[in-house]
Short mmCIF file of C-alpha atoms and ligand atoms in Angstrom, two decimals:
data_model
loop_
_atom_site.label_atom_id
_atom_site.label_comp_id
_atom_site.label_asym_id
_atom_site.label_seq_id
_atom_site.Cartn_x
_atom_site.Cartn_y
_atom_site.Cartn_z
CA MET Z 1 74.94 -7.86 7.12
CA TYR Z 2 71.25 -7.51 6.41
CA PRO Z 3 69.12 -8.25 4.48
CA LEU Z 4 69.90 -11.93 4.61
CA VAL Z 5 68.20 -15.20 3.90
CA GLU Z 6 68.83 -17.91 6.47
CA ILE Z 7 68.69 -21.45 5.06
CA ASN Z 8 68.19 -24.35 7.44
CA GLY Z 9 70.06 -27.23 5.80
CA GLU Z 10 68.78 -29.80 8.28
CA LYS Z 11 65.12 -28.93 7.59
CA LEU Z 12 65.80 -28.96 3.87
CA ARG Z 13 67.36 -32.43 4.07
CA HIS Z 14 64.41 -33.60 6.17
CA ASN Z 15 61.89 -32.39 3.55
CA VAL Z 16 63.81 -34.08 0.75
CA LYS Z 17 64.04 -37.39 2.66
CA GLN Z 18 60.31 -37.41 3.48
CA ILE Z 19 59.20 -36.64 -0.07
CA VAL Z 20 61.72 -39.03 -1.66
CA SER Z 21 60.56 -41.88 0.57
CA LYS Z 22 56.85 -41.20 -0.24
CA CYS Z 23 57.73 -41.14 -3.95
CA LYS Z 24 59.60 -44.44 -3.71
CA GLU Z 25 56.55 -46.06 -2.09
CA ALA Z 26 54.49 -44.82 -5.06
CA GLY Z 27 56.74 -46.50 -7.62
CA ILE Z 28 58.99 -43.56 -8.45
CA THR Z 29 62.51 -44.83 -9.22
CA SER Z 30 64.24 -41.53 -10.04
CA ILE Z 31 63.69 -38.00 -8.74
CA PHE Z 32 65.06 -34.93 -10.45
CA GLY Z 33 65.88 -32.31 -7.80
CA VAL Z 34 64.85 -29.03 -9.43
CA VAL Z 35 67.25 -26.40 -8.12
CA LYS Z 36 66.56 -23.42 -10.41
CA VAL Z 37 65.27 -21.36 -7.48
CA LEU Z 38 68.68 -21.68 -5.75
CA ALA Z 39 70.61 -19.88 -8.52
CA GLY Z 40 73.37 -22.48 -8.21
CA TYR Z 41 73.79 -22.23 -4.41
CA GLN Z 42 75.96 -25.29 -3.78
CA ASP Z 43 75.46 -25.85 -0.01
CA ALA Z 44 71.73 -26.30 -0.46
CA ILE Z 45 72.25 -28.50 -3.52
CA ASN Z 46 74.53 -30.74 -1.42
CA ASP Z 47 71.73 -31.24 1.11
CA LEU Z 48 69.29 -32.14 -1.67
CA ILE Z 49 71.79 -34.76 -2.81
CA SER Z 50 72.20 -36.23 0.67
CA GLY Z 51 68.39 -36.22 0.98
CA GLY Z 52 68.19 -38.74 -1.85
CA ILE Z 53 67.50 -37.03 -5.18
CA THR Z 54 68.92 -38.94 -8.15
CA HIS Z 55 69.52 -36.13 -10.70
CA ILE Z 56 70.18 -32.36 -10.60
CA ALA Z 57 67.79 -30.37 -12.77
CA ASP Z 58 67.82 -26.67 -13.69
CA SER Z 59 66.43 -24.44 -16.42
CA ARG Z 60 69.67 -22.63 -17.05
CA ILE Z 61 72.95 -23.92 -18.45
CA GLU Z 62 74.96 -21.32 -16.47
CA ASN Z 63 73.76 -22.97 -13.24
CA LEU Z 64 74.27 -26.56 -14.41
CA LYS Z 65 77.75 -25.71 -15.67
CA ASN Z 66 78.85 -24.47 -12.24
CA ILE Z 67 77.15 -27.03 -9.99
CA SER Z 68 79.56 -29.67 -8.74
CA THR Z 69 78.03 -33.14 -8.42
CA LYS Z 70 78.49 -36.75 -9.46
CA LEU Z 71 74.78 -36.98 -10.31
CA LYS Z 72 73.53 -36.60 -13.85
CA LYS Z 73 72.51 -33.06 -14.84
CA VAL Z 74 69.20 -32.36 -16.54
CA LEU Z 75 68.29 -29.23 -18.50
CA LEU Z 76 64.60 -28.49 -17.88
CA ARG Z 77 63.89 -25.63 -20.26
CA ILE Z 78 63.59 -26.54 -23.94
CA PRO Z 79 67.11 -25.69 -25.27
CA MET Z 80 67.74 -22.54 -27.27
CA GLU Z 81 69.27 -23.27 -30.68
CA SER Z 82 72.08 -20.94 -29.64
CA GLU Z 83 73.09 -23.11 -26.67
CA VAL Z 84 73.13 -26.63 -28.15
CA HIS Z 85 76.92 -26.97 -27.83
CA ASP Z 86 76.80 -26.07 -24.13
CA VAL Z 87 73.82 -28.39 -23.63
CA VAL Z 88 75.65 -31.48 -24.88
CA LYS Z 89 78.79 -30.46 -22.99
CA TYR Z 90 77.33 -29.58 -19.58
CA CYS Z 91 74.13 -31.67 -19.39
CA ASP Z 92 73.54 -35.38 -19.53
CA ILE Z 93 69.84 -35.13 -20.36
CA SER Z 94 67.68 -32.36 -21.82
CA LEU Z 95 63.91 -31.98 -22.16
CA ASN Z 96 62.83 -31.34 -25.74
CA SER Z 97 59.85 -30.68 -27.98
CA GLU Z 98 61.25 -29.27 -31.27
CA LEU Z 99 62.62 -31.56 -33.97
CA GLU Z 100 64.86 -28.86 -35.50
CA THR Z 101 66.52 -28.24 -32.12
CA ILE Z 102 66.95 -31.97 -31.52
CA LYS Z 103 68.70 -32.23 -34.91
CA LYS Z 104 71.01 -29.38 -33.88
CA LEU Z 105 71.70 -31.19 -30.58
CA ASN Z 106 72.54 -34.30 -32.61
CA HIS Z 107 74.99 -32.29 -34.70
CA ALA Z 108 76.59 -30.70 -31.60
CA ALA Z 109 76.81 -34.11 -29.92
CA ARG Z 110 78.60 -35.54 -32.96
CA ILE Z 111 81.13 -32.70 -32.97
CA ASN Z 112 81.69 -33.17 -29.23
CA ARG Z 113 81.84 -36.98 -29.67
CA VAL Z 114 79.09 -37.70 -27.14
CA ILE Z 115 75.69 -39.35 -27.14
CA HIS Z 116 73.14 -36.91 -25.76
CA ASP Z 117 70.06 -38.23 -23.91
CA ILE Z 118 66.72 -36.55 -24.37
CA ILE Z 119 63.28 -36.72 -22.77
CA VAL Z 120 60.47 -35.70 -25.13
CA MET Z 121 57.81 -33.53 -23.49
CA PHE Z 122 54.08 -34.02 -24.12
CA ASP Z 123 51.51 -31.29 -23.53
CA LEU Z 124 48.47 -32.91 -21.89
CA GLY Z 125 46.54 -29.64 -21.70
CA ASP Z 126 48.48 -27.16 -19.54
CA LEU Z 127 49.67 -25.30 -22.68
CA ARG Z 128 53.28 -24.69 -21.77
CA GLU Z 129 55.92 -26.92 -23.40
CA GLY Z 130 55.49 -30.22 -25.19
CA ILE Z 131 54.09 -31.79 -28.32
CA TRP Z 132 50.31 -31.94 -28.31
CA TYR Z 133 49.15 -35.34 -27.08
CA THR Z 134 46.84 -36.03 -30.03
CA SER Z 135 49.37 -34.99 -32.70
CA ASP Z 136 51.26 -37.47 -34.90
CA TYR Z 137 53.94 -38.12 -32.30
CA ILE Z 138 54.87 -41.52 -33.71
CA ASN Z 139 56.20 -39.81 -36.84
CA PHE Z 140 58.00 -37.26 -34.61
CA ILE Z 141 59.63 -40.03 -32.53
CA ALA Z 142 60.57 -41.98 -35.69
CA GLN Z 143 62.68 -39.04 -36.85
CA ILE Z 144 64.41 -38.80 -33.45
CA ILE Z 145 65.25 -42.52 -33.43
CA GLU Z 146 67.21 -42.05 -36.68
CA LEU Z 147 69.62 -39.51 -35.16
CA PRO Z 148 72.87 -41.35 -34.31
CA ASN Z 149 74.08 -39.09 -31.49
CA ILE Z 150 70.71 -38.68 -29.75
CA ARG Z 151 69.24 -41.31 -27.44
CA LEU Z 152 65.57 -41.11 -26.52
CA VAL Z 153 65.55 -42.07 -22.82
CA GLY Z 154 62.09 -40.98 -21.78
CA ILE Z 155 58.94 -38.95 -22.10
CA GLY Z 156 57.46 -36.43 -19.72
CA THR Z 157 54.76 -33.88 -19.12
CA ASN Z 158 54.49 -30.61 -17.26
CA LEU Z 159 51.28 -29.51 -15.56
CA THR Z 160 50.09 -26.67 -13.30
CA CYS Z 161 52.61 -24.21 -14.73
CA TYR Z 162 50.69 -22.12 -17.26
CA GLY Z 163 47.19 -23.55 -17.56
CA SER Z 164 46.82 -24.42 -13.83
CA VAL Z 165 45.80 -27.94 -14.90
CA ILE Z 166 45.95 -30.38 -11.99
CA PRO Z 167 47.57 -33.82 -12.51
CA THR Z 168 45.01 -36.64 -12.28
CA GLN Z 169 44.92 -40.38 -12.85
CA GLU Z 170 43.17 -39.60 -16.16
CA ASN Z 171 45.66 -37.16 -17.69
CA LEU Z 172 48.77 -39.00 -16.41
CA SER Z 173 47.38 -42.28 -17.75
CA ILE Z 174 47.54 -40.71 -21.22
CA LEU Z 175 51.31 -40.37 -20.76
CA VAL Z 176 51.56 -44.04 -19.77
CA ARG Z 177 49.57 -45.04 -22.88
CA ILE Z 178 51.89 -42.94 -25.08
CA LYS Z 179 54.89 -44.67 -23.48
CA GLU Z 180 53.43 -48.11 -24.24
CA GLU Z 181 52.71 -47.17 -27.84
CA ILE Z 182 56.24 -45.81 -28.39
CA GLU Z 183 57.88 -48.85 -26.78
CA ARG Z 184 55.75 -51.21 -28.88
CA THR Z 185 56.18 -49.35 -32.18
CA PHE Z 186 59.95 -48.91 -31.97
CA ASN Z 187 60.80 -51.92 -29.82
CA ILE Z 188 62.67 -49.76 -27.30
CA LYS Z 189 62.57 -49.31 -23.52
CA LEU Z 190 62.09 -45.83 -22.06
CA THR Z 191 63.88 -45.25 -18.76
CA TYR Z 192 62.03 -42.13 -17.59
CA ILE Z 193 58.28 -41.65 -17.59
CA SER Z 194 58.24 -38.23 -15.96
CA GLY Z 195 54.85 -37.41 -14.47
CA GLY Z 196 55.32 -33.78 -13.51
CA ASN Z 197 56.44 -31.53 -10.67
CA SER Z 198 55.40 -30.67 -7.11
CA SER Z 199 51.77 -30.57 -8.24
CA SER Z 200 51.84 -34.37 -8.73
CA LEU Z 201 52.58 -34.95 -5.03
CA PRO Z 202 48.92 -35.11 -3.88
CA LEU Z 203 48.56 -38.18 -6.13
CA VAL Z 204 51.74 -39.62 -4.60
CA TYR Z 205 50.55 -39.04 -1.01
CA ARG Z 206 47.09 -40.48 -1.83
CA LYS Z 207 48.77 -43.46 -3.57
CA GLN Z 208 46.87 -42.65 -6.79
CA LEU Z 209 49.77 -42.15 -9.17
CA PRO Z 210 49.10 -44.28 -12.28
CA LYS Z 211 51.30 -47.35 -12.57
CA GLY Z 212 54.01 -46.69 -15.16
CA ILE Z 213 54.88 -43.15 -13.99
CA ASN Z 214 58.38 -43.67 -12.56
CA ASN Z 215 59.90 -40.18 -12.37
CA LEU Z 216 59.03 -36.77 -10.93
CA ARG Z 217 60.82 -33.42 -11.14
CA ILE Z 218 60.51 -31.77 -7.71
CA GLY Z 219 61.51 -28.27 -6.65
CA GLU Z 220 59.07 -26.16 -4.64
CA ALA Z 221 57.90 -28.98 -2.34
CA PHE Z 222 61.47 -29.55 -1.09
CA PHE Z 223 62.04 -25.86 -0.38
CA LEU Z 224 58.64 -24.69 0.90
CA GLY Z 225 57.18 -27.96 2.25
CA ARG Z 226 53.99 -27.84 0.20
CA GLU Z 227 52.47 -29.35 -2.92
CA THR Z 228 51.46 -27.02 -5.72
CA ALA Z 229 48.18 -28.46 -7.06
CA TYR Z 230 46.11 -27.10 -4.16
CA GLY Z 231 48.88 -25.24 -2.25
CA LYS Z 232 48.50 -27.42 0.86
CA ASN Z 233 51.33 -27.92 3.34
CA LEU Z 234 52.83 -31.43 3.39
CA ILE Z 235 52.22 -32.62 6.94
CA ASP Z 236 55.61 -34.33 7.26
CA CYS Z 237 57.61 -31.32 5.98
CA TYR Z 238 58.89 -27.97 7.25
CA GLN Z 239 57.55 -24.77 5.73
CA ASP Z 240 60.29 -22.55 7.17
CA VAL Z 241 63.50 -23.80 5.54
CA PHE Z 242 64.17 -20.24 4.28
CA ILE Z 243 63.70 -17.15 6.49
CA LEU Z 244 64.36 -13.65 5.20
CA LYS Z 245 65.69 -11.16 7.77
CA ALA Z 246 65.68 -7.38 7.37
CA GLN Z 247 66.56 -4.50 9.69
CA ILE Z 248 64.37 -1.59 10.81
CA VAL Z 249 65.91 1.80 9.93
CA GLU Z 250 63.01 4.08 10.94
CA LEU Z 251 60.03 3.60 13.24
CA LYS Z 252 57.59 6.44 13.82
CA ARG Z 253 53.96 7.08 14.70
CA LYS Z 254 52.37 8.68 11.60
CA PRO Z 255 48.99 8.86 9.87
CA SER Z 256 47.99 5.93 7.64
CA PHE Z 257 46.59 8.20 4.91
CA PRO Z 258 48.96 10.37 2.79
CA ILE Z 259 48.61 14.15 3.26
CA GLY Z 260 48.50 16.30 0.09
CA GLU Z 261 47.58 16.00 -3.58
CA ARG Z 262 48.32 12.48 -4.90
CA GLY Z 263 49.76 11.27 -8.24
CA PHE Z 264 51.73 8.05 -8.75
CA ASP Z 265 53.96 5.98 -6.45
CA ALA Z 266 57.68 5.31 -7.10
CA PHE Z 267 56.78 2.60 -9.65
CA GLY Z 268 54.25 4.70 -11.60
CA GLN Z 269 51.20 3.05 -10.03
CA VAL Z 270 48.06 4.73 -8.73
CA VAL Z 271 47.68 3.28 -5.23
CA GLN Z 272 44.58 3.24 -3.01
CA TYR Z 273 45.28 4.00 0.65
CA GLU Z 274 43.10 3.09 3.59
CA ASP Z 275 42.67 5.58 6.43
CA LYS Z 276 43.16 3.61 9.65
CA GLY Z 277 44.08 6.64 11.74
CA MET Z 278 47.49 6.92 13.42
CA MET Z 279 49.77 3.87 13.28
CA ASP Z 280 53.32 2.80 14.18
CA ARG Z 281 55.12 2.55 10.84
CA ALA Z 282 58.50 0.86 10.45
CA ILE Z 283 60.77 1.15 7.44
CA LEU Z 284 62.99 -1.86 6.73
CA ALA Z 285 66.16 -1.73 4.65
CA ILE Z 286 64.96 -4.02 1.88
CA GLY Z 287 62.95 -3.23 -1.25
CA LYS Z 288 61.73 -4.27 -4.65
CA GLN Z 289 65.29 -4.55 -5.93
CA ASP Z 290 65.62 -7.48 -3.51
CA VAL Z 291 62.08 -8.91 -3.42
CA TYR Z 292 58.54 -7.77 -4.22
CA PRO Z 293 56.49 -7.22 -1.03
CA GLU Z 294 53.63 -9.51 -2.16
CA ASN Z 295 56.14 -12.39 -1.96
CA LEU Z 296 56.74 -11.82 1.78
CA GLU Z 297 54.79 -12.89 4.84
CA PRO Z 298 55.83 -11.50 8.27
CA LEU Z 299 56.42 -14.30 10.80
CA ASP Z 300 55.01 -11.97 13.47
CA LYS Z 301 51.26 -12.05 12.76
CA ARG Z 302 50.80 -8.56 14.31
CA VAL Z 303 52.89 -7.00 11.52
CA LYS Z 304 51.20 -5.95 8.23
CA ILE Z 305 53.05 -5.06 5.05
CA LEU Z 306 51.91 -1.67 3.69
CA GLY Z 307 54.09 -1.31 0.61
CA ALA Z 308 57.57 -0.98 -0.81
CA SER Z 309 59.72 1.08 -3.12
CA SER Z 310 63.02 -0.07 -4.63
CA ASP Z 311 64.94 -0.01 -1.33
CA HIS Z 312 62.35 0.50 1.43
CA LEU Z 313 59.72 -1.82 2.86
CA ILE Z 314 57.04 -0.14 4.98
CA VAL Z 315 55.13 -2.14 7.58
CA ASP Z 316 52.42 -1.40 10.12
CA CYS Z 317 53.70 -2.53 13.52
CA THR Z 318 51.08 -0.90 15.73
CA ASP Z 319 50.68 -2.64 19.15
CA THR Z 320 54.15 -4.20 18.99
CA ASP Z 321 57.38 -3.29 20.79
CA TYR Z 322 59.81 -3.18 17.86
CA LYS Z 323 62.45 -0.43 17.82
CA VAL Z 324 64.98 0.92 15.34
CA GLY Z 325 67.75 -1.65 14.74
CA ASP Z 326 65.51 -4.67 15.36
CA ILE Z 327 65.36 -7.48 12.83
CA MET Z 328 62.08 -8.68 11.33
CA ASP Z 329 61.61 -12.20 9.92
CA PHE Z 330 59.62 -13.12 6.80
CA LYS Z 331 58.54 -16.28 5.04
CA LEU Z 332 58.93 -16.29 1.27
CA SER Z 333 56.75 -17.46 -1.59
CA TYR Z 334 58.41 -19.43 -4.41
CA GLY Z 335 58.67 -16.21 -6.43
CA GLY Z 336 60.20 -14.42 -3.45
CA LEU Z 337 62.70 -17.20 -2.90
CA LEU Z 338 63.72 -16.97 -6.56
CA GLN Z 339 64.25 -13.23 -6.20
CA VAL Z 340 66.32 -13.29 -2.99
CA MET Z 341 68.48 -16.21 -4.13
CA THR Z 342 69.16 -14.41 -7.42
CA SER Z 343 69.89 -11.03 -5.80
CA LYS Z 344 73.49 -10.18 -4.99
CA TYR Z 345 72.17 -7.69 -2.42
CA VAL Z 346 70.70 -10.40 -0.16
CA ASN Z 347 73.28 -12.30 1.88
CA LYS Z 348 72.92 -16.05 2.25
CA VAL Z 349 73.54 -17.73 5.60
CA TYR Z 350 73.55 -21.52 5.57
CA LEU Z 351 72.90 -23.41 8.81
CA HIS Z 352 74.51 -26.80 8.28
CA ASN Z 353 73.92 -28.67 11.50
CA ILE Z 354 71.58 -27.31 14.10
CA THR Z 355 69.29 -29.50 16.09
CA THR Z 356 65.69 -29.00 15.15
CA PRO Z 357 62.79 -30.02 17.39
C1 PLP R 1 60.47 -25.77 -12.56
C2 PLP R 1 60.16 -27.04 -13.20
C3 PLP R 1 59.84 -28.16 -12.42
C4 PLP R 1 59.73 -28.11 -10.90
O1 PLP R 1 58.50 -27.56 -10.51
P1 PLP R 1 58.13 -27.44 -8.94
O2 PLP R 1 56.72 -26.99 -8.95
O3 PLP R 1 59.07 -26.44 -8.35
O4 PLP R 1 58.30 -28.78 -8.34
C5 PLP R 1 59.61 -29.36 -13.07
N1 PLP R 1 59.68 -29.45 -14.41
C6 PLP R 1 59.98 -28.40 -15.21
C7 PLP R 1 60.03 -28.57 -16.69
C8 PLP R 1 60.23 -27.15 -14.63
O5 PLP R 1 60.52 -26.11 -15.40
#
């Protein structure tokens, strides 16, 4: 039943293998496979695992709790105080930046009789999570070291998420210097020096990752075959692992400009329309409840998306031979992938073993 998203497991595994092998050449010894966009979809997670990731990482406990794997599980989002018991129970490692929360994790870990591993996040300028890199982090770390049920296993940074800051040799070298200072001051060894996400891959491919960075947390590049610093395709990867398919329910020749007095569209927006004369307009049975139209790209270059309401997607298919009942294919942005994987209204079809050219 449509709409459905078709997932090519073989292409996914290929992407993971290529990126993992490039990372290994660049000195990366562990790779967190970031699966939050999959909403816990186990078949795809299994292919990430066979592709060579070393840890499963997600922002949400609900997903981590349900994923079945022998690999260690990593919570990416800074934990809520209200979830610390679940964090120590269902995750092996969590990323942290707040001392009060880390103390609560310590308490929860003691009650659950576990040692909980944490990676402390440093903000190098992107202004999402992490302690500011010029703050008194030595004092911060000293207080963590004293907690008996918490083990500091690494430090990390996140870039190109809020502030669009691109990872460079300069900013990642700051993280390496912080690592050296912490190891020297406390006479400890940090296992993970986590130098970012898919936006760090250009440095990996150019062999410019600073020595000392030994971990990356990769999501989008595996799924969409591109890095996220400049949005360039990775030449050795597939960009069409996920294809969204929707069915045409109406196709008629109509004007392109609405007739009559105009107010707002179905979502309360004032929309500008372009008069392109008569056109062949198809309505597909998919809408904003499934995915926002700006997150879709028709595979057929002749097709143009005109707009959508909650359950209808309208496209211009002038000079094509589509008819009612036909299926149209779309590529998805990362945001679109997140939406369709989360939606219960979009079926998932997993292709395990098909031969790809
Ligand atoms: C989502 C996320 C990632 C993965 O980012 P991609 O751009 O998909 O590779 C890495 N780290 C953290 C903390 C995240 O939240």
